[in-house]
Coordinates of C-alpha atoms and ligand atoms in Angstrom, one line a residue:
M102 CA 116.7 82.0 110.2
N103 CA 116.1 85.4 111.9
C104 CA 113.3 84.5 114.3
T105 CA 114.2 83.9 118.0
V106 CA 112.9 80.7 119.7
A107 CA 113.0 79.9 123.4
I108 CA 112.4 76.6 124.9
V109 CA 111.7 76.7 128.7
G110 CA 112.9 73.4 130.1
G111 CA 115.7 71.2 128.9
G112 CA 114.5 67.8 129.8
L113 CA 114.2 64.9 127.4
F114 CA 111.5 66.7 125.5
G115 CA 113.0 70.2 125.5
S116 CA 116.5 69.1 124.7
G117 CA 115.3 66.9 121.9
L118 CA 113.1 69.6 120.6
A119 CA 116.1 72.0 120.5
L120 CA 118.0 69.4 118.4
E121 CA 115.0 69.0 116.1
L122 CA 114.8 72.7 115.5
V123 CA 118.5 73.1 114.9
R124 CA 118.3 70.3 112.3
K125 CA 115.7 72.5 110.5
G126 CA 118.0 75.5 110.6
I127 CA 116.5 77.3 113.6
A128 CA 118.8 78.4 116.4
V129 CA 117.3 78.0 119.9
T130 CA 117.7 79.4 123.3
L131 CA 117.2 76.6 125.9
I132 CA 116.4 78.0 129.3
D133 CA 116.5 75.9 132.5
R134 CA 116.5 76.4 136.2
D135 CA 119.1 73.6 136.5
V136 CA 122.7 74.4 135.6
V137 CA 123.1 71.4 133.3
P138 CA 120.7 70.0 130.7
V139 CA 118.5 66.9 131.3
N140 CA 119.1 66.7 135.0
R141 CA 115.5 66.4 136.4
A142 CA 112.7 64.0 135.7
A143 CA 114.3 62.9 132.4
R144 CA 117.2 61.5 134.4
R145 CA 115.5 60.5 137.6
N146 CA 112.9 58.1 136.4
E147 CA 112.6 54.3 135.9
G148 CA 113.3 54.5 132.1
K149 CA 110.5 52.1 131.1
V150 CA 109.6 52.6 127.5
H151 CA 105.9 51.8 128.0
L152 CA 104.0 49.7 125.5
G153 CA 100.7 50.7 127.2
F154 CA 100.2 47.6 129.4
V155 CA 99.9 49.6 132.7
Y156 CA 97.0 51.7 131.5
A157 CA 94.7 48.7 131.8
Q158 CA 91.9 50.4 133.7
E159 CA 91.0 52.4 130.7
D160 CA 88.3 50.7 128.6
D161 CA 89.2 52.1 125.2
A162 CA 93.0 51.6 125.3
R163 CA 93.5 55.2 124.2
T164 CA 96.5 55.8 126.5
A165 CA 98.0 52.5 125.4
A166 CA 97.7 53.6 121.8
V167 CA 99.7 56.8 122.5
M168 CA 102.3 55.0 124.6
L169 CA 102.7 52.4 121.8
E170 CA 103.2 55.1 119.3
G171 CA 105.8 56.8 121.5
A172 CA 107.6 53.5 122.2
L173 CA 107.8 52.4 118.6
A174 CA 109.3 55.8 117.7
F175 CA 111.7 56.1 120.7
R176 CA 114.8 54.4 119.4
R177 CA 114.8 55.9 116.0
I178 CA 114.3 59.5 117.3
V179 CA 116.8 59.3 120.2
A180 CA 119.4 57.5 118.1
S181 CA 119.1 60.4 115.6
W182 CA 119.9 62.8 118.3
I183 CA 122.8 61.1 120.0
G184 CA 124.1 58.8 117.2
N185 CA 123.7 55.0 116.8
E186 CA 126.9 54.1 118.6
A187 CA 125.9 56.1 121.7
W188 CA 122.5 54.6 121.5
R189 CA 123.9 51.1 121.6
S190 CA 126.0 51.9 124.7
I191 CA 122.9 52.6 126.8
P192 CA 122.3 49.7 129.3
S193 CA 118.9 48.2 128.8
S194 CA 116.8 46.1 131.3
T195 CA 115.7 42.5 131.0
P196 CA 112.0 42.2 129.9
Y197 CA 109.3 42.9 132.5
H198 CA 107.1 40.3 134.2
Y199 CA 103.7 41.8 135.1
L200 CA 102.9 40.2 138.4
I201 CA 99.3 40.4 139.6
H202 CA 99.1 41.3 143.3
R203 CA 96.3 39.8 145.3
D204 CA 95.0 43.3 146.0
S205 CA 95.1 44.3 142.3
I206 CA 92.2 46.5 141.2
L207 CA 91.9 44.3 138.1
D208 CA 92.0 40.5 137.9
A209 CA 94.0 38.4 135.5
A210 CA 91.1 37.9 133.1
R211 CA 90.5 41.7 132.8
L212 CA 94.2 42.4 132.4
A213 CA 94.4 39.9 129.6
V214 CA 91.6 41.7 127.8
H215 CA 93.6 44.9 127.9
Y216 CA 96.9 43.2 126.9
A217 CA 95.1 41.6 123.9
A218 CA 94.0 45.1 122.9
V219 CA 97.6 46.3 123.1
Q220 CA 98.7 43.4 120.9
R221 CA 95.9 44.3 118.4
L222 CA 97.1 47.9 118.2
Y223 CA 100.7 46.6 117.6
E224 CA 99.5 44.4 114.8
E225 CA 97.6 47.3 113.2
T226 CA 100.9 49.2 113.2
A227 CA 102.6 46.1 111.7
A228 CA 100.0 46.0 108.9
S229 CA 99.9 49.7 108.1
D230 CA 103.6 50.5 108.6
P231 CA 105.8 47.4 108.7
Q232 CA 108.9 49.7 108.8
G233 CA 107.4 51.4 111.9
L234 CA 107.9 48.3 114.0
D235 CA 110.9 49.1 116.1
Y236 CA 110.7 48.5 119.8
L237 CA 114.2 49.5 121.1
G238 CA 115.7 47.9 118.0
D239 CA 113.6 44.7 118.1
R240 CA 110.5 43.6 116.1
P241 CA 108.9 41.0 118.4
P242 CA 105.9 39.2 116.9
R243 CA 104.1 39.0 120.3
L244 CA 104.3 41.5 123.1
W245 CA 103.1 39.3 126.0
R246 CA 102.0 35.8 127.2
P247 CA 100.8 34.4 130.5
L248 CA 103.5 33.2 132.9
D249 CA 103.8 29.5 133.2
P250 CA 103.4 27.9 136.7
A251 CA 107.2 27.4 137.1
E252 CA 107.7 31.1 136.4
V253 CA 105.0 32.1 138.9
S254 CA 106.5 29.9 141.6
A255 CA 109.7 32.0 141.5
Y256 CA 107.5 34.6 143.2
R257 CA 105.9 32.2 145.7
R258 CA 107.0 34.2 148.8
A259 CA 105.2 37.3 147.4
S260 CA 101.5 38.1 147.2
V261 CA 101.3 36.9 143.5
Q262 CA 99.2 34.2 142.1
S263 CA 99.7 34.8 138.3
G264 CA 101.2 37.1 135.9
F265 CA 102.4 37.8 132.3
A266 CA 105.7 37.9 130.6
T267 CA 106.1 40.9 128.3
V268 CA 108.8 42.3 126.0
E269 CA 108.6 45.6 127.7
R270 CA 112.0 47.0 128.8
A271 CA 113.6 50.0 130.5
L272 CA 116.7 51.9 129.7
D273 CA 119.4 53.4 131.9
T274 CA 118.2 57.0 132.1
D275 CA 121.5 58.4 133.4
S276 CA 123.4 56.9 130.5
L277 CA 120.9 58.3 127.9
C278 CA 120.8 61.7 129.6
D279 CA 124.6 61.9 129.8
Q280 CA 124.8 61.4 126.0
L281 CA 122.0 63.8 125.3
A282 CA 123.5 66.5 127.5
A283 CA 126.8 66.1 125.7
V284 CA 125.2 66.6 122.3
V285 CA 123.2 69.6 123.5
S286 CA 126.3 71.2 124.9
A287 CA 128.3 70.6 121.8
T288 CA 125.7 72.1 119.4
P289 CA 126.6 75.7 118.7
A290 CA 123.1 76.6 117.5
I291 CA 121.7 75.8 121.0
R292 CA 122.3 78.7 123.4
W293 CA 122.1 77.2 126.9
V294 CA 120.8 79.5 129.5
G295 CA 121.1 77.4 132.7
G296 CA 120.5 78.4 136.3
T297 CA 117.5 80.5 135.3
H298 CA 114.2 80.1 137.0
V299 CA 111.4 81.2 134.6
E300 CA 108.5 82.7 136.5
G301 CA 106.4 83.7 133.6
V302 CA 105.9 84.9 130.1
T303 CA 104.3 88.2 128.9
N304 CA 102.6 88.5 125.5
T305 CA 103.9 91.9 124.4
G306 CA 102.0 91.8 121.1
K307 CA 105.3 91.8 119.3
G308 CA 106.6 88.6 120.7
F309 CA 106.9 87.1 124.2
E310 CA 109.0 88.2 127.1
V311 CA 110.3 85.4 129.2
Y312 CA 111.2 86.6 132.7
G313 CA 112.4 85.2 136.0
G314 CA 115.5 85.1 138.2
R315 CA 119.1 84.2 137.4
M316 CA 121.9 84.0 140.0
G317 CA 120.0 86.3 142.4
E318 CA 119.3 88.9 139.7
R319 CA 116.1 89.6 137.7
W320 CA 116.3 88.3 134.1
A321 CA 114.1 88.9 131.0
E322 CA 114.5 88.3 127.3
R323 CA 112.1 88.7 124.3
F324 CA 111.5 85.9 121.8
D325 CA 109.3 85.5 118.7
F326 CA 108.4 82.0 119.7
V327 CA 108.3 80.3 123.1
V328 CA 107.7 76.6 123.9
N329 CA 106.8 75.8 127.5
A330 CA 108.5 72.4 128.2
A331 CA 108.9 73.0 131.9
W332 CA 107.0 69.8 133.0
T333 CA 106.5 70.4 136.7
S334 CA 106.2 74.2 136.4
R335 CA 104.4 74.3 133.1
V336 CA 101.0 75.2 134.5
A337 CA 102.4 78.1 136.5
I338 CA 104.1 79.6 133.4
D339 CA 101.0 79.0 131.4
R340 CA 99.0 80.9 134.0
S341 CA 101.1 84.0 133.4
V342 CA 100.0 84.2 129.8
G343 CA 96.4 83.8 130.8
I344 CA 95.9 80.0 130.4
V345 CA 93.6 78.8 133.2
P346 CA 95.1 75.8 135.1
P347 CA 93.4 72.5 134.2
K348 CA 91.0 71.0 136.7
G349 CA 92.5 68.2 138.8
H350 CA 96.1 69.3 138.1
L351 CA 98.3 67.1 140.3
L352 CA 102.0 66.9 141.1
R353 CA 103.5 63.9 142.8
L354 CA 107.1 63.5 144.1
K355 CA 108.3 60.0 143.5
Y356 CA 111.7 58.5 144.6
R357 CA 113.8 55.7 143.0
V358 CA 116.6 53.7 144.4
I359 CA 119.6 52.7 142.2
V360 CA 121.4 49.6 143.4
S361 CA 124.2 47.3 142.4
L362 CA 122.5 43.9 142.4
P363 CA 123.7 40.8 144.2
N364 CA 125.1 38.3 141.6
H365 CA 122.3 35.8 142.0
L366 CA 119.7 38.4 140.8
R367 CA 121.6 39.6 137.8
G368 CA 119.9 38.6 134.5
L369 CA 116.5 37.8 136.2
S370 CA 113.4 39.3 134.7
S371 CA 112.4 42.8 135.7
A372 CA 109.0 43.1 137.3
T373 CA 106.2 45.4 137.7
I374 CA 103.5 44.6 140.3
V375 CA 100.0 45.5 139.1
L376 CA 97.5 47.1 139.4
G377 CA 97.5 49.6 142.2
R378 CA 99.9 51.1 144.7
F379 CA 102.8 48.6 144.2
G380 CA 106.0 49.1 142.3
D381 CA 108.8 48.0 139.9
V382 CA 112.1 46.3 140.0
V383 CA 114.2 47.1 136.9
I384 CA 117.1 44.7 136.4
R385 CA 119.7 46.1 133.9
G386 CA 122.2 44.3 131.8
D387 CA 125.1 46.0 133.6
G388 CA 124.2 44.5 137.0
T389 CA 122.5 47.7 138.3
G390 CA 118.9 47.9 139.2
C391 CA 116.3 50.7 139.7
L392 CA 113.7 50.1 142.4
S393 CA 110.6 52.0 143.2
W394 CA 108.0 50.8 145.7
Y395 CA 105.1 53.2 145.4
P396 CA 103.9 53.3 149.0
A397 CA 107.4 54.1 150.2
C398 CA 108.6 56.2 147.2
L399 CA 105.6 58.5 146.8
R400 CA 106.6 61.3 149.2
G401 CA 104.8 64.3 147.9
W402 CA 101.3 65.2 146.6
S403 CA 100.3 68.7 145.6
D404 CA 97.7 70.5 143.5
A405 CA 99.7 73.7 143.4
A406 CA 100.8 75.1 140.0
E407 CA 104.5 74.7 140.9
P408 CA 106.3 72.0 143.0
P409 CA 106.8 72.9 146.7
A410 CA 110.3 74.3 147.4
E411 CA 111.3 71.3 149.5
W412 CA 111.0 69.0 146.4
E413 CA 114.0 70.8 144.8
D414 CA 116.8 68.9 146.5
P415 CA 115.7 65.3 145.8
C416 CA 114.8 66.4 142.3
R417 CA 118.3 67.4 141.6
G418 CA 119.7 64.2 143.2
E419 CA 120.4 65.5 146.7
P420 CA 117.7 64.1 149.0
A421 CA 117.9 64.6 152.8
T422 CA 119.7 61.6 154.3
V423 CA 116.8 60.8 156.6
D424 CA 114.4 60.7 153.6
A425 CA 116.8 58.6 151.5
E426 CA 117.3 56.1 154.4
A427 CA 113.5 55.7 154.9
V428 CA 112.9 55.2 151.2
V429 CA 115.7 52.6 150.9
H430 CA 114.7 50.7 154.0
A431 CA 111.0 50.4 153.1
T432 CA 111.7 49.7 149.4
L433 CA 114.2 46.9 149.9
A434 CA 111.9 45.3 152.5
A435 CA 108.9 45.4 150.2
F436 CA 110.7 43.7 147.3
E437 CA 112.5 41.1 149.4
P438 CA 109.7 38.5 148.9
Y439 CA 109.7 39.0 145.1
Y440 CA 113.5 38.8 144.8
P441 CA 114.9 37.0 147.9
G442 CA 118.3 38.5 148.7
L443 CA 117.6 41.9 147.1
S444 CA 117.9 43.5 150.5
R445 CA 121.6 42.8 150.3
A446 CA 122.0 45.0 147.3
A447 CA 124.5 47.9 147.5
V448 CA 122.7 51.3 147.2
L449 CA 124.3 53.5 144.6
A450 CA 122.0 56.5 144.5
V451 CA 118.6 57.7 145.8
D452 CA 116.8 60.6 144.0
A453 CA 113.4 61.7 142.9
G454 CA 111.4 63.3 140.2
G455 CA 108.1 65.2 139.9
I456 CA 105.3 63.6 138.0
V457 CA 102.6 65.7 136.4
A458 CA 99.1 64.3 135.8
R459 CA 95.4 64.9 136.5
G460 CA 93.5 63.3 139.2
A461 CA 92.3 63.8 142.8
S462 CA 92.6 60.2 144.1
D463 CA 95.5 57.7 144.0
I464 CA 96.0 54.7 141.6
D465 CA 94.4 52.2 143.9
D466 CA 91.1 54.0 143.1
P467 CA 89.7 52.4 139.9
G468 CA 87.9 55.7 139.2
S469 CA 91.1 57.8 139.5
R470 CA 91.9 59.9 136.4
L471 CA 95.6 58.8 136.9
H472 CA 94.6 55.7 134.9
S473 CA 94.3 57.8 131.8
R474 CA 97.1 59.7 130.2
H475 CA 96.1 60.3 126.6
A476 CA 95.3 64.0 126.8
I477 CA 99.0 65.0 126.3
G478 CA 101.1 66.8 123.6
I479 CA 100.4 70.3 122.5
L480 CA 97.8 71.5 125.0
H481 CA 97.6 75.3 124.3
T482 CA 98.8 77.8 121.7
V483 CA 98.7 81.6 122.2
E484 CA 98.6 83.6 119.0
K485 CA 100.7 81.1 117.2
G486 CA 103.8 82.2 119.2
Y487 CA 103.5 80.4 122.5
L488 CA 103.1 76.6 122.8
S489 CA 102.5 74.7 126.0
V490 CA 103.3 71.0 125.8
D491 CA 102.7 68.2 128.2
Q492 CA 105.3 65.6 127.2
G493 CA 103.2 63.0 129.0
K494 CA 105.9 60.4 129.8
W495 CA 109.5 59.7 129.1
T496 CA 108.2 57.2 126.5
T497 CA 106.3 59.9 124.6
A498 CA 108.7 62.8 125.0
P499 CA 110.8 62.1 121.8
L500 CA 107.7 61.6 119.6
F501 CA 106.3 65.0 120.8
A502 CA 109.7 66.7 120.3
V503 CA 109.5 65.7 116.6
R504 CA 105.9 66.8 116.3
V505 CA 106.3 70.1 118.1
G506 CA 109.5 70.7 116.1
E507 CA 107.4 70.5 112.9
M508 CA 104.8 72.8 114.2
V509 CA 107.4 75.5 115.4
A510 CA 109.1 75.3 112.0
Q511 CA 105.7 75.8 110.3
M512 CA 104.9 78.8 112.5
A513 CA 108.4 80.2 111.8
G514 CA 107.9 79.7 108.0
V515 CA 110.6 77.1 107.7
G516 CA 110.0 74.1 105.4
N517 CA 110.6 70.6 106.6
D518 CA 114.0 69.1 105.8
Ligands
FAD648 C1 110.3 58.2 139.7 C2 109.7 58.4 138.4 C3 109.6 57.3 137.5 C4 109.1 57.4 136.2 N1 109.1 56.4 135.4 C5 108.8 56.5 134.1 C6 109.0 55.4 133.2 O1 109.4 54.4 133.6 N2 108.6 55.6 131.9 C7 108.1 56.8 131.5 O2 107.7 56.8 130.3 N3 108.0 57.9 132.3 C8 108.3 57.8 133.6 N4 108.3 58.8 134.4 C9 107.8 60.1 133.9 C10 108.9 60.9 133.1 O3 110.0 61.0 133.9 C11 108.4 62.2 132.7 O4 107.2 62.1 132.0 C12 109.4 62.9 131.7 O5 110.7 62.8 132.1 C13 109.0 64.4 131.6 O6 109.6 65.0 130.5 P1 111.0 65.8 130.6 O7 112.0 64.8 130.5 O8 111.0 66.8 129.5 O9 111.0 66.5 132.0 P2 112.1 67.1 132.9 O10 113.4 66.4 132.8 O11 111.6 67.4 134.2 O12 112.3 68.5 132.1 C14 111.7 69.7 132.4 C15 112.8 70.7 132.6 O13 112.2 72.0 132.9 C16 113.1 72.6 133.9 N5 112.2 73.6 134.6 C17 111.1 73.3 135.3 N6 110.6 74.4 135.8 C18 111.3 75.4 135.4 C19 111.2 76.8 135.5 N7 110.3 77.4 136.2 N8 112.2 77.6 134.9 C20 113.2 77.0 134.1 N9 113.3 75.7 134.0 C21 112.3 74.9 134.6 C22 113.6 71.5 134.8 O14 114.8 71.9 135.4 C23 113.8 70.4 133.7 O15 115.1 70.3 133.3 C24 108.7 58.7 135.8 C25 108.8 59.8 136.6 C26 109.4 59.7 137.9 C27 109.5 60.9 138.7

């Protein structure tokens, strides 16, 4: 294939897209500000493969439908990139309990209505595409049930009166990203251009010039097709080709704490505390955990087109010691009533990622637009040569990589394999 294709951003979406295009016979240049692939939000998140439960504030379950679609495609697509054996080696979490905090913006009855809608969407998939039922390799008949009183009493020291058991799980993001980075690096048809900060793209009329800085020097290169997969900088790059930033564009900096769990907590259910500014405890099969208490872990909020410069260090895994200590202290203290003894966990790592969404108020506001995430995927095209993609969530990134791969192949005049 003679056309030249650039993908700006080698996260879960961009790296997966590169592999999809190579599979179709299209060589790709993968450009990233980081020196190695999949080293940003793709690696530094909680790894929950969302079934859509958390978007309960939305009346029509549109976001849940998108999440469910992404979740049921996730294993098949990622395993096709890294191989089945590598997939099986990724540590997974125990299923999540959804615990209803006494200050939840929705009560148990209202949450149950939403969860029933998620179950209906799942059953519709089962009826229309039985082969499509694949949630991380399982085909559970039911996705949730109310917790029984004995299960609720395990959380009696916390502000929880009731909750739900779900089949939702998280994966170890570091493990998945290590495997994906190795495949990207070993694929000759992917040209990796790391350490390159893309500032913008110019439509030359005969293709698109991608420009920016590389190791202190100016850098530019022309391509026939460009996919903007830069996640936190997508809007800034879009602006350079004349796409007006969306109203309510919001960047948040969110930390996570990776721990080695005390023995007595290993194997317990993971938990997410709903619905509002609470958090999650992910308990993985390998004895590690991923913790994120929203009030302590949310440490940046910006409506700028690009993340503030001071977000850079935590987003590549090197937070300031004082910030890391503050996050750890507050997070362990907040979860202690839910998992007594958790504060004795050994901290293995503290890092952060940028989250892109739309909204002006936080998630404890029932009217916040953050409760809706269905307007994702291919958001803009410029003269059939430039695509801007919001990958939405970790959950949906593989699905969109496949879809965008098909679109780029079509634009490039290459048939599907
Ligand atoms: C703490 C936290 C918890 C989360 N939990 C979950 C969860 O449990 N489930 C879920 O589904 N989602 C979750 N998310 C969201 C999820 O991480 C993101 O939606 C997803 O990873 C974004 O897609 P990506 O992997 O392609 O992004 P990234 O990995 O960020 O990829 C974008 C790439 O673009 C590069 N880049 C950016 N700007 C430029 C530029 N100007 N020039 C060159 N390169 C550039 C970056 O270096 C990066 O490699 C969470 C996010 C955070 C931060």
